[in-house]
């Protein structure tokens, strides 16, 4: 035992160690993924910072170019050029400016009067259309004074330029214009060439405010819209920086797929390894958990079996009246329906005791298979060989239940089994059904020998007996009048030694029926005492039977005294007020007793609660009204005292087993049959 416990603890320790690996692996995977994201974030931040730094430097340079152009255009030497000498002097000054700004590679002075063009390092061009600025003739007059305009993306001498055009003040009719050609190739090589070190990863270029490309490393893209060079690729990340001096934008494109390719591959490898290890560990944990759960599974199974045994034991004790319903039983038996029936199944006696025991075992097995397949049933084998069956009925119709139970048996089982059935009760009163089943068994064997089915609700006492000894009426009169002499004489006649067994049994049954009627037909106490008498003494013990009946004679005096006055008042109150709704408090106040005493008297005298007694009276009145086919069933319910048709229908079926319309149809068919019999006779 110690070795098994130590082995189990070792297995638990191994599983716990393996389980602890999973959080570590998940943490590693999370940290790896976090590190990769942080790396990507840092690279993105570096690229954006580099773009901002380059854009800031480029903005400063472009602003210097603008400032230089403004200062040069304000020089009075270039404002009024009227003679050829003045033009040549101006040309000489232009050549001197070539080294003033490294990014302005060409200076031009356009004369609006004669439309000539002074070009540094070239001379005078009389036809501007043949120069690198053929648009100057049409565009120059549109410029306001002291304002400049950028003319974008033109080429000269195999290089890309952007022209800054500025109108000069002067006294002549047609003003002069300064043109500064800025070399975009120099700007690119100064600022962007280092950024475009990897053509596959990075692409930095310049655009104007409208998105037209001003400079690109691939010259064929210059002058084209930005959207035309594949910027819709989802793997391309675009950043922008505005260049206010020229009203341009510095655009940086980064191919993130290529940039993070190695990082992504590494991350995927790490995650694949981690999740593969986690999967292997999970498989190990599943198998380990199954091994560890085996002892608990056995414990759970045993607990379930024990609870089921406890449940069946508790049910049996409730049936036998050894315990009562309490919160603990409610917890175990919460799924029980409110309509329960107890049946006692007794194997037919056999001469050989061993065969009898074997027959009981076979019966129990076959009954379990058949009854549990047709009903919600609990079966218990009693020490005396009987089978105690508790059925959960789906309805409150006792006749229908008996029919369904008989259909569940085959012919052989019916021949070898005595079936004794009690009434339908709730779990709180299930002992009543058992006592009634016992009574049906004891009395049924006395009264009849041609049937093996005894049902409490189907005993002959429920009907008018065809044979009735005259002494029974005298015995009833003697009990009611408490005439001891007459009672003794009549009792000696009913149980004299000269009677045959059949006569004796019939008299015994009729005396019992009389006592049940006097003390309440369903008196649990009386039935219990009667069952004990039959079990202990036997019905053929004349002395014991007479002592039992004598005891009931003397107890009836107290019973009658206690109940006769208030029982009659209860009946009279119900007869008078059954058509209206009233509470038990109102009824008790009218009778001058407490509500609890009212319930006690009603149960003792009528063996019913006041509500049950009222409903029975209302149903009887409804049955009388149903004989009149002209009255609607809904009106009958109201006239009988029921405040709703649904409640009337429910109570009527509960007490009669059929609906009101079916009862009316039954009455109609009986009347028709009686009419036909009368006509035939």
XYZ file of C-alpha atoms in Angstrom:
681
model
C 0.000 0.000 0.000
C 2.826 2.406 0.881
C 4.623 1.493 -2.335
C 1.492 2.260 -4.395
C 1.054 5.611 -2.613
C 4.717 6.523 -3.198
C 4.434 5.560 -6.872
C 1.306 7.648 -7.239
C 3.019 10.654 -5.627
C 5.953 10.290 -8.022
C 3.567 10.306 -10.957
C 1.821 13.376 -9.594
C 5.197 15.125 -9.219
C 6.184 14.259 -12.799
C 2.879 15.528 -14.168
C 3.199 18.746 -12.168
C 6.722 19.305 -13.492
C 5.575 18.690 -17.048
C 2.559 20.959 -16.542
C 4.858 23.713 -15.294
C 6.771 23.497 -18.598
C 3.787 24.781 -20.558
C 3.612 28.208 -18.824
C 7.393 28.532 -19.283
C 7.119 27.728 -22.983
C 4.176 30.056 -23.436
C 6.092 32.772 -21.616
C 9.082 32.188 -23.872
C 6.907 32.333 -26.968
C 5.283 35.506 -25.714
C 8.631 37.129 -24.902
C 10.033 36.108 -28.284
C 7.045 37.557 -30.063
C 7.305 40.696 -27.917
C 11.009 41.034 -28.724
C 10.313 40.667 -32.432
C 7.595 43.305 -32.280
C 9.882 45.634 -30.355
C 12.616 45.107 -32.956
C 10.188 45.927 -35.757
C 9.008 48.976 -33.832
C 12.579 50.211 -33.381
C 13.382 49.743 -37.075
C 10.210 51.609 -38.044
C 11.072 54.373 -35.609
C 14.610 54.596 -37.028
C 13.292 54.842 -40.581
C 10.810 57.536 -39.630
C 13.474 59.454 -37.683
C 15.871 59.255 -40.626
C 13.147 60.584 -42.928
C 12.448 63.502 -40.601
C 16.168 64.293 -40.185
C 16.789 64.216 -43.943
C 13.666 66.225 -44.638
C 14.682 68.859 -42.108
C 18.139 69.256 -43.684
C 16.643 69.341 -47.163
C 14.081 71.930 -46.071
C 16.855 74.126 -44.734
C 18.835 73.850 -48.012
C 15.820 74.626 -50.179
C 15.005 77.634 -48.032
C 18.573 78.881 -48.514
C 18.112 78.563 -52.275
C 14.907 80.617 -52.096
C 16.571 83.263 -49.923
C 19.508 83.460 -52.328
C 17.187 83.810 -55.300
C 15.267 86.608 -53.566
C 18.440 88.474 -52.711
C 19.791 88.140 -56.258
C 16.528 89.244 -57.829
C 16.568 92.414 -55.694
C 19.932 93.475 -57.173
C 19.400 96.698 -59.187
C 22.027 95.636 -61.730
C 19.588 93.195 -63.290
C 16.459 95.376 -63.186
C 16.933 97.672 -66.274
C 18.729 96.173 -69.272
C 18.079 98.330 -72.318
C 21.328 98.495 -74.269
C 23.551 95.724 -75.499
C 26.339 96.951 -73.228
C 24.123 96.615 -70.190
C 23.147 93.130 -71.247
C 26.756 92.005 -71.598
C 27.597 93.444 -68.230
C 24.674 91.559 -66.756
C 25.870 88.357 -68.434
C 29.292 88.849 -66.860
C 27.668 89.211 -63.453
C 25.654 86.037 -64.044
C 28.828 84.072 -64.627
C 30.185 85.326 -61.338
C 27.089 83.916 -59.562
C 27.796 80.345 -60.711
C 29.832 79.648 -57.586
C 27.574 81.485 -55.158
C 25.220 78.487 -54.534
C 26.275 74.914 -55.261
C 22.740 73.726 -56.133
C 21.952 76.521 -58.641
C 23.836 75.410 -61.719
C 22.491 77.877 -64.248
C 21.265 81.486 -64.191
C 19.108 83.073 -66.877
C 17.898 86.629 -67.367
C 14.899 86.992 -69.631
C 14.244 90.401 -71.269
C 10.543 90.895 -71.658
C 11.012 93.661 -74.184
C 13.068 91.937 -76.922
C 12.429 88.420 -75.651
C 16.109 87.636 -75.435
C 17.587 85.295 -72.910
C 20.951 85.814 -71.163
C 22.317 82.427 -70.112
C 25.329 81.996 -67.836
C 28.274 80.257 -69.454
C 26.491 80.517 -72.771
C 25.646 84.048 -73.843
C 22.538 85.565 -75.464
C 19.805 83.382 -76.870
C 17.491 85.338 -79.152
C 14.999 82.521 -79.452
C 14.040 81.278 -75.936
C 12.100 78.363 -77.383
C 15.388 76.698 -78.240
C 16.599 76.975 -74.648
C 15.884 74.731 -71.674
C 13.040 77.051 -70.658
C 10.858 77.301 -73.765
C 7.836 78.088 -71.626
C 9.263 81.423 -70.391
C 7.629 83.468 -73.169
C 4.101 82.385 -72.244
C 4.520 81.976 -68.498
C 6.554 85.085 -67.565
C 3.801 87.724 -68.005
C 1.623 85.862 -65.497
C 4.016 86.352 -62.580
C 3.310 89.078 -60.000
C 6.140 91.334 -58.838
C 8.503 89.965 -56.215
C 6.864 86.522 -56.406
C 8.498 83.393 -57.663
C 7.169 80.285 -59.340
C 8.608 76.826 -59.657
C 8.599 75.222 -63.076
C 9.070 71.564 -62.411
C 10.756 68.595 -63.923
C 12.615 69.621 -67.037
C 15.917 68.409 -68.353
C 18.957 70.021 -69.682
C 22.324 68.591 -70.567
C 21.137 65.192 -69.409
C 20.280 66.402 -65.908
C 17.053 67.173 -64.022
C 16.288 70.770 -63.106
C 13.608 72.749 -61.381
C 13.422 76.418 -62.345
C 12.732 79.286 -59.948
C 11.267 82.182 -61.987
C 11.050 85.658 -60.412
C 9.832 88.951 -61.911
C 12.241 91.906 -61.522
C 11.201 95.494 -60.870
C 12.239 98.010 -63.551
C 11.403 101.183 -65.425
C 10.996 99.654 -68.858
C 7.620 98.772 -70.234
C 8.332 95.041 -70.345
C 10.086 93.835 -67.135
C 12.955 91.370 -66.883
C 12.754 87.911 -65.268
C 15.360 85.969 -63.322
C 15.496 82.187 -63.791
C 17.441 80.009 -61.368
C 17.865 76.379 -62.481
C 18.257 74.164 -59.424
C 20.043 70.859 -60.073
C 17.820 68.097 -58.595
C 20.483 65.471 -59.189
C 22.790 67.295 -56.777
C 20.037 67.528 -54.168
C 19.319 63.822 -54.594
C 22.961 62.821 -54.223
C 23.403 65.137 -51.244
C 20.397 63.884 -49.283
C 18.638 60.844 -50.745
C 21.232 58.643 -52.390
C 22.436 57.298 -49.041
C 18.871 56.496 -48.024
C 18.267 54.592 -51.254
C 21.237 52.333 -50.561
C 19.096 49.219 -51.107
C 16.832 49.534 -54.094
C 14.695 46.555 -52.986
C 14.091 47.871 -49.471
C 13.993 51.677 -49.673
C 12.742 54.208 -52.195
C 12.938 57.933 -51.358
C 11.779 60.564 -53.865
C 10.231 64.036 -54.156
C 6.668 64.974 -55.127
C 4.764 68.205 -55.374
C 1.629 68.978 -53.361
C -0.567 67.269 -55.950
C 1.352 63.984 -55.845
C 3.254 64.418 -59.101
C 6.779 63.044 -58.868
C 9.410 65.818 -59.057
C 12.441 63.594 -58.755
C 12.908 59.862 -58.726
C 15.959 57.670 -59.030
C 14.237 56.097 -62.034
C 13.989 59.064 -64.372
C 11.054 57.619 -66.301
C 8.824 58.195 -63.239
C 9.486 61.971 -63.127
C 6.372 63.931 -63.985
C 4.083 60.955 -63.379
C 1.582 60.638 -60.533
C 2.771 58.900 -57.407
C 0.001 56.236 -57.649
C 1.440 54.952 -60.885
C 4.572 53.325 -59.446
C 3.048 50.419 -57.436
C 2.343 52.174 -54.135
C -0.832 50.106 -53.631
C 1.282 47.140 -52.494
C 0.189 46.185 -48.948
C 3.806 45.393 -48.028
C 4.970 48.965 -48.812
C 4.922 51.387 -45.880
C 4.899 55.065 -46.921
C 6.047 57.992 -44.775
C 5.932 61.672 -45.815
C 7.676 64.869 -44.772
C 6.510 68.239 -46.049
C 9.116 70.592 -47.594
C 7.516 73.999 -47.125
C 10.131 76.007 -49.075
C 9.170 74.417 -52.389
C 5.752 73.160 -51.251
C 6.979 69.631 -51.943
C 6.919 66.382 -50.026
C 9.716 63.979 -49.268
C 8.261 60.486 -49.660
C 9.882 57.415 -48.140
C 8.765 53.909 -49.140
C 9.889 50.843 -47.161
C 9.271 47.254 -48.276
C 8.380 45.743 -44.891
C 8.120 42.204 -46.251
C 11.774 42.224 -47.251
C 12.862 44.360 -44.326
C 11.425 41.997 -41.706
C 11.831 38.799 -43.664
C 14.579 37.388 -41.464
C 12.812 38.515 -38.301
C 9.553 36.877 -39.410
C 11.292 33.645 -40.347
C 13.030 33.499 -36.984
C 9.811 34.250 -35.114
C 7.898 31.568 -37.010
C 10.608 29.002 -36.313
C 10.644 29.827 -32.615
C 6.842 29.701 -32.352
C 6.686 26.451 -34.329
C 9.179 24.809 -31.991
C 7.383 26.146 -28.907
C 3.958 24.964 -30.002
C 5.311 21.595 -31.111
C 6.799 21.106 -27.654
C 3.533 22.292 -26.055
C 1.578 19.781 -28.148
C 3.862 16.949 -27.054
C 3.621 18.045 -23.437
C -0.178 18.311 -23.722
C -0.363 14.755 -25.064
C 1.793 13.588 -22.176
C -0.396 15.495 -19.714
C -3.573 13.940 -21.152
C -2.227 10.422 -20.745
C -0.764 11.283 -17.349
C -4.030 12.841 -16.192
C -5.917 9.739 -17.245
C -3.591 7.607 -15.184
C -3.902 9.958 -12.228
C -7.676 10.126 -12.550
C -8.173 6.362 -12.390
C -8.232 6.236 -8.548
C -10.601 9.208 -8.436
C -12.792 7.643 -11.096
C -13.117 4.556 -8.956
C -13.914 6.733 -5.953
C -16.521 8.712 -7.932
C -18.038 5.481 -9.199
C -18.230 4.097 -5.690
C -19.714 7.343 -4.384
C -22.326 7.260 -7.144
C -23.129 3.640 -6.338
C -23.313 4.440 -2.635
C -25.591 7.420 -3.270
C -27.840 5.276 -5.445
C -27.971 2.618 -2.732
C -28.713 5.328 -0.179
C -31.432 6.706 -2.441
C -33.065 3.283 -2.860
C -32.732 2.593 0.854
C -34.343 5.935 1.639
C -37.176 5.257 -0.794
C -37.787 1.858 0.781
C -37.859 3.383 4.272
C -40.343 6.032 3.089
C -42.540 3.337 1.596
C -42.456 1.251 4.777
C -43.113 4.329 6.932
C -39.779 4.102 8.762
C -38.892 7.734 7.991
C -40.490 10.941 6.729
C -39.740 13.457 3.998
C -37.238 16.098 5.072
C -34.854 18.519 3.308
C -32.240 15.759 3.036
C -34.655 13.384 1.320
C -35.823 16.215 -0.926
C -32.241 16.644 -2.128
C -31.894 12.966 -3.019
C -35.425 12.524 -4.372
C -36.018 15.890 -6.046
C -36.797 14.238 -9.400
C -39.783 12.233 -8.131
C -43.172 13.042 -9.669
C -46.123 13.982 -7.404
C -48.046 10.858 -8.481
C -46.581 7.679 -7.010
C -48.027 4.170 -6.715
C -46.776 1.255 -4.625
C -47.335 -2.291 -5.857
C -46.446 -5.534 -4.065
C -45.496 -8.324 -6.461
C -45.650 -11.721 -4.768
C -44.475 -14.902 -6.514
C -46.985 -17.731 -6.453
C -45.999 -20.270 -3.742
C -44.293 -23.496 -4.806
C -43.786 -26.738 -2.941
C -40.012 -26.792 -3.310
C -38.467 -23.894 -1.325
C -35.297 -23.868 -3.447
C -37.345 -23.608 -6.604
C -39.396 -20.851 -4.972
C -36.243 -18.829 -4.231
C -34.999 -19.405 -7.760
C -38.393 -18.364 -9.146
C -38.269 -15.168 -7.097
C -34.828 -14.326 -8.492
C -35.963 -15.011 -12.045
C -39.108 -12.963 -11.469
C -37.115 -10.040 -10.109
C -34.787 -10.050 -13.104
C -37.574 -10.251 -15.689
C -39.644 -7.612 -13.891
C -36.729 -5.201 -13.825
C -36.317 -5.562 -17.580
C -40.008 -5.217 -18.378
C -41.187 -2.649 -15.846
C -38.222 -0.289 -16.114
C -38.667 -0.318 -19.895
C -42.346 0.679 -19.627
C -42.405 2.789 -16.443
C -40.266 4.974 -14.272
C -40.033 2.353 -11.541
C -37.907 1.465 -8.518
C -37.864 -2.209 -7.501
C -36.899 -3.626 -4.078
C -36.618 -7.251 -3.096
C -38.016 -7.900 0.367
C -36.653 -10.554 2.778
C -39.860 -12.594 2.453
C -39.392 -12.892 -1.313
C -41.856 -10.204 -2.352
C -40.927 -7.520 -4.841
C -41.790 -3.997 -3.752
C -42.293 -1.694 -6.753
C -42.617 2.086 -6.678
C -44.052 3.570 -9.878
C -43.976 7.216 -10.940
C -47.311 7.569 -12.694
C -47.616 10.023 -15.564
C -51.270 10.717 -14.757
C -53.740 10.416 -11.876
C -56.063 7.856 -13.465
C -55.850 4.689 -11.340
C -57.874 2.573 -13.813
C -55.610 3.510 -16.679
C -52.518 2.764 -14.604
C -53.774 -0.716 -13.727
C -54.423 -1.415 -17.407
C -50.955 -0.204 -18.410
C -49.354 -2.305 -15.669
C -51.148 -5.451 -16.777
C -50.042 -4.875 -20.375
C -46.428 -4.776 -19.186
C -46.636 -8.426 -17.995
C -46.689 -11.461 -20.234
C -49.097 -14.332 -19.642
C -46.536 -16.484 -17.831
C -45.650 -13.689 -15.395
C -49.327 -12.991 -14.672
C -49.865 -16.651 -13.823
C -46.893 -16.779 -11.424
C -47.312 -13.368 -9.759
C -49.818 -11.880 -7.329
C -50.089 -8.117 -7.925
C -51.355 -5.883 -5.108
C -51.692 -2.176 -5.938
C -52.223 0.801 -3.616
C -53.617 4.220 -4.393
C -51.898 7.156 -6.099
C -50.185 9.485 -3.597
C -47.409 12.031 -3.355
C -43.983 11.272 -1.892
C -45.035 12.647 1.515
C -47.909 10.126 1.696
C -46.259 7.210 -0.113
C -46.599 5.028 3.003
C -50.378 5.247 2.520
C -50.036 3.613 -0.887
C -47.992 0.796 0.682
C -50.567 0.228 3.451
C -53.341 0.236 0.862
C -51.412 -2.298 -1.242
C -51.006 -4.512 1.833
C -54.703 -4.195 2.594
C -55.564 -5.035 -1.015
C -53.345 -8.120 -0.784
C -54.804 -9.349 2.519
C -58.454 -8.598 1.749
C -58.251 -9.511 -1.930
C -57.191 -13.072 -1.117
C -60.159 -13.410 1.228
C -62.773 -12.166 -1.153
C -61.744 -13.732 -4.442
C -59.699 -16.691 -5.633
C -60.002 -16.339 -9.410
C -57.786 -13.279 -9.797
C -54.149 -12.490 -9.025
C -54.630 -8.713 -9.249
C -55.755 -6.870 -6.121
C -56.122 -3.115 -6.402
C -57.154 -0.983 -3.447
C -59.369 1.180 -5.645
C -60.973 -1.905 -7.201
C -61.950 -3.936 -4.100
C -65.656 -4.886 -3.860
C -66.039 -2.506 -0.924
C -66.069 0.305 -3.484
C -69.299 -1.024 -4.880
C -72.528 -2.350 -3.402
C -71.988 -5.952 -2.372
C -74.430 -8.442 -3.885
C -74.409 -10.471 -0.658
C -74.805 -8.778 2.665
C -75.448 -10.456 5.997
C -78.424 -8.888 7.872
C -76.308 -8.833 11.003
C -74.026 -6.205 9.394
C -76.798 -3.581 9.599
C -77.426 -4.514 13.232
C -73.704 -4.253 13.950
C -73.559 -0.771 12.409
C -76.596 0.347 14.426
C -75.052 -1.021 17.616
C -71.780 0.843 16.950
C -73.512 4.123 16.210
C -75.766 3.796 19.295
C -72.886 2.420 21.374
C -75.112 -0.522 22.430
C -72.543 -2.935 23.836
C -74.968 -5.817 24.407
C -76.388 -5.725 20.896
C -72.861 -5.294 19.483
C -71.564 -8.378 21.341
C -74.483 -10.584 20.281
C -74.229 -9.522 16.643
C -70.473 -10.002 16.578
C -70.819 -13.554 17.976
C -73.312 -14.354 15.217
C -71.000 -13.013 12.480
C -68.004 -15.026 13.748
C -69.663 -18.153 15.158
C -67.981 -21.540 14.921
C -70.818 -22.961 12.793
C -69.911 -20.762 9.781
C -68.124 -22.127 6.748
C -64.768 -20.643 5.737
C -66.368 -18.757 2.818
C -69.080 -17.278 5.062
C -66.523 -16.385 7.718
C -64.278 -14.607 5.163
C -67.215 -12.723 3.684
C -68.385 -11.583 7.132
C -64.820 -10.515 8.014
C -64.549 -8.446 4.838
C -67.948 -6.788 5.368
C -67.107 -5.944 9.015
C -63.823 -4.384 7.888
C -65.635 -2.442 5.160
C -68.135 -1.175 7.744
C -65.365 -0.034 10.095
C -63.518 1.675 7.252
C -66.685 3.523 6.313
C -67.361 4.565 9.891
C -63.806 5.668 10.597
C -63.138 7.053 7.122
C -62.562 4.874 4.117
C -58.899 5.791 3.756
C -57.955 5.782 7.440
C -54.223 5.024 7.414
C -54.126 4.108 11.083
C -56.987 1.639 10.730
C -55.462 -0.032 7.664
C -52.107 -0.284 9.386
C -53.626 -1.995 12.421
C -55.615 -4.315 10.187
C -52.520 -5.358 8.234
C -50.648 -6.070 11.457
C -53.570 -8.183 12.723
C -53.702 -10.264 9.551
C -49.898 -10.655 9.456
C -49.464 -11.540 13.132
C -52.656 -13.436 14.039
C -54.331 -14.369 10.780
C -57.956 -13.777 9.916
C -59.004 -17.227 11.116
C -58.036 -16.382 14.699
C -61.556 -15.642 15.924
C -60.443 -14.360 19.320
C -57.953 -11.863 17.812
C -60.526 -10.676 15.257
C -63.183 -10.099 17.930
C -60.696 -8.240 20.159
C -59.770 -6.014 17.225
C -63.404 -5.209 16.420
C -64.194 -4.642 20.160
C -61.349 -2.115 20.327
C -62.828 -0.239 17.391
C -66.278 -0.290 19.024
C -64.978 1.506 22.110
C -62.789 3.961 20.171
C -65.703 4.985 17.949
C -67.403 6.720 20.902
C -64.520 9.173 21.265
C -64.210 9.517 17.513
C -67.908 10.275 17.066
C -68.028 12.696 19.992
C -65.067 14.632 18.654
C -66.204 14.893 15.074
C -69.977 14.644 14.877
C -70.849 18.227 15.796
C -68.222 20.064 13.769
C -68.308 17.530 10.940
C -71.992 18.291 10.385
C -71.343 22.025 10.514
C -68.553 21.626 7.960
C -70.914 19.733 5.656
C -73.670 22.330 6.087
C -71.248 25.224 5.441
C -69.964 23.596 2.246
C -73.515 22.886 1.013
C -74.473 26.514 1.574
C -71.317 28.258 0.282
C -69.831 25.903 -2.352
C -70.807 28.256 -5.212
C -68.637 31.100 -3.895
C -64.972 31.359 -3.030
C -64.177 31.385 0.671
C -61.024 30.866 2.714
C -60.390 28.369 5.507
C -60.049 31.292 7.898
C -63.571 32.469 7.029
C -64.946 28.950 7.440
C -63.174 28.412 10.780
C -64.378 31.784 12.070
C -67.963 30.894 11.105
C -67.720 27.561 12.964
C -66.036 29.150 15.968
C -62.880 27.000 15.855
C -59.288 27.501 14.736
C -58.210 26.715 11.216
C -55.921 23.916 12.414
C -58.747 22.299 14.397
C -60.974 22.606 11.326
C -58.405 20.685 9.242
C -57.990 18.058 11.993
C -61.759 17.429 12.318
C -62.248 17.272 8.554
C -59.400 14.799 8.120
C -60.601 12.650 11.029
C -64.266 12.594 9.945
C -63.991 12.672 6.163
C -60.312 11.681 5.810
C -59.870 14.699 3.555
C -58.673 18.236 3.887
C -61.385 20.903 3.768
C -60.247 21.883 0.249
C -60.450 18.275 -0.958
C -63.876 17.861 0.650
C -65.091 21.102 -0.997
C -63.738 20.061 -4.404
C -65.401 16.629 -4.131
C -68.734 18.260 -3.325
C -68.349 20.676 -6.234
C -67.481 17.810 -8.585
C -70.573 15.873 -7.465
C -72.675 18.955 -8.148
C -70.992 19.346 -11.545
C -71.738 15.678 -12.362
C -75.404 16.309 -11.534
C -75.489 19.369 -13.797
C -73.768 17.488 -16.627
C -76.813 15.278 -16.982
C -78.495 18.321 -18.513
C -77.076 18.540 -22.038
C -78.463 22.033 -22.573
C -76.097 23.601 -20.042
C -72.655 24.562 -21.321
C -69.692 22.950 -19.586
C -68.138 26.372 -18.946
C -71.321 27.476 -17.173
C -71.368 24.239 -15.177
C -67.902 24.962 -13.805
C -68.973 28.442 -12.705
C -72.238 27.203 -11.172
C -70.284 24.502 -9.308
C -68.119 27.131 -7.612
C -64.925 26.980 -9.717
C -63.502 30.392 -10.552
C -61.808 29.297 -13.807
C -62.599 26.760 -16.510
C -59.022 25.441 -16.562
C -59.082 24.730 -12.815
C -62.501 23.087 -13.152
C -61.218 20.834 -15.955
C -58.100 19.922 -13.951
C -60.003 19.059 -10.743
C -62.765 17.188 -12.597
C -60.267 14.916 -14.345
C -58.302 14.474 -11.128
C -61.378 13.188 -9.261
C -63.085 11.246 -12.073
C -60.250 10.226 -14.369
C -62.043 11.660 -17.432
C -62.934 15.103 -18.748
C -66.322 16.756 -18.234
C -67.250 16.347 -21.894
C -66.324 12.649 -21.762
C -68.445 12.232 -18.604
C -71.425 13.902 -20.310
C -71.002 11.630 -23.324
C -70.844 8.611 -20.975
C -74.106 9.674 -19.289
C -75.739 10.197 -22.665
C -74.713 6.706 -23.872
C -76.010 5.092 -20.676
C -79.370 6.845 -21.008
C -79.590 5.790 -24.633
C -78.790 2.163 -23.754
C -81.389 2.198 -20.964
C -83.937 3.637 -23.379
C -83.194 0.929 -25.925
C -83.511 -1.805 -23.263
C -86.859 -0.346 -22.121
C -88.116 -0.272 -25.698
C -87.059 -3.897 -26.267
C -88.793 -5.063 -23.100
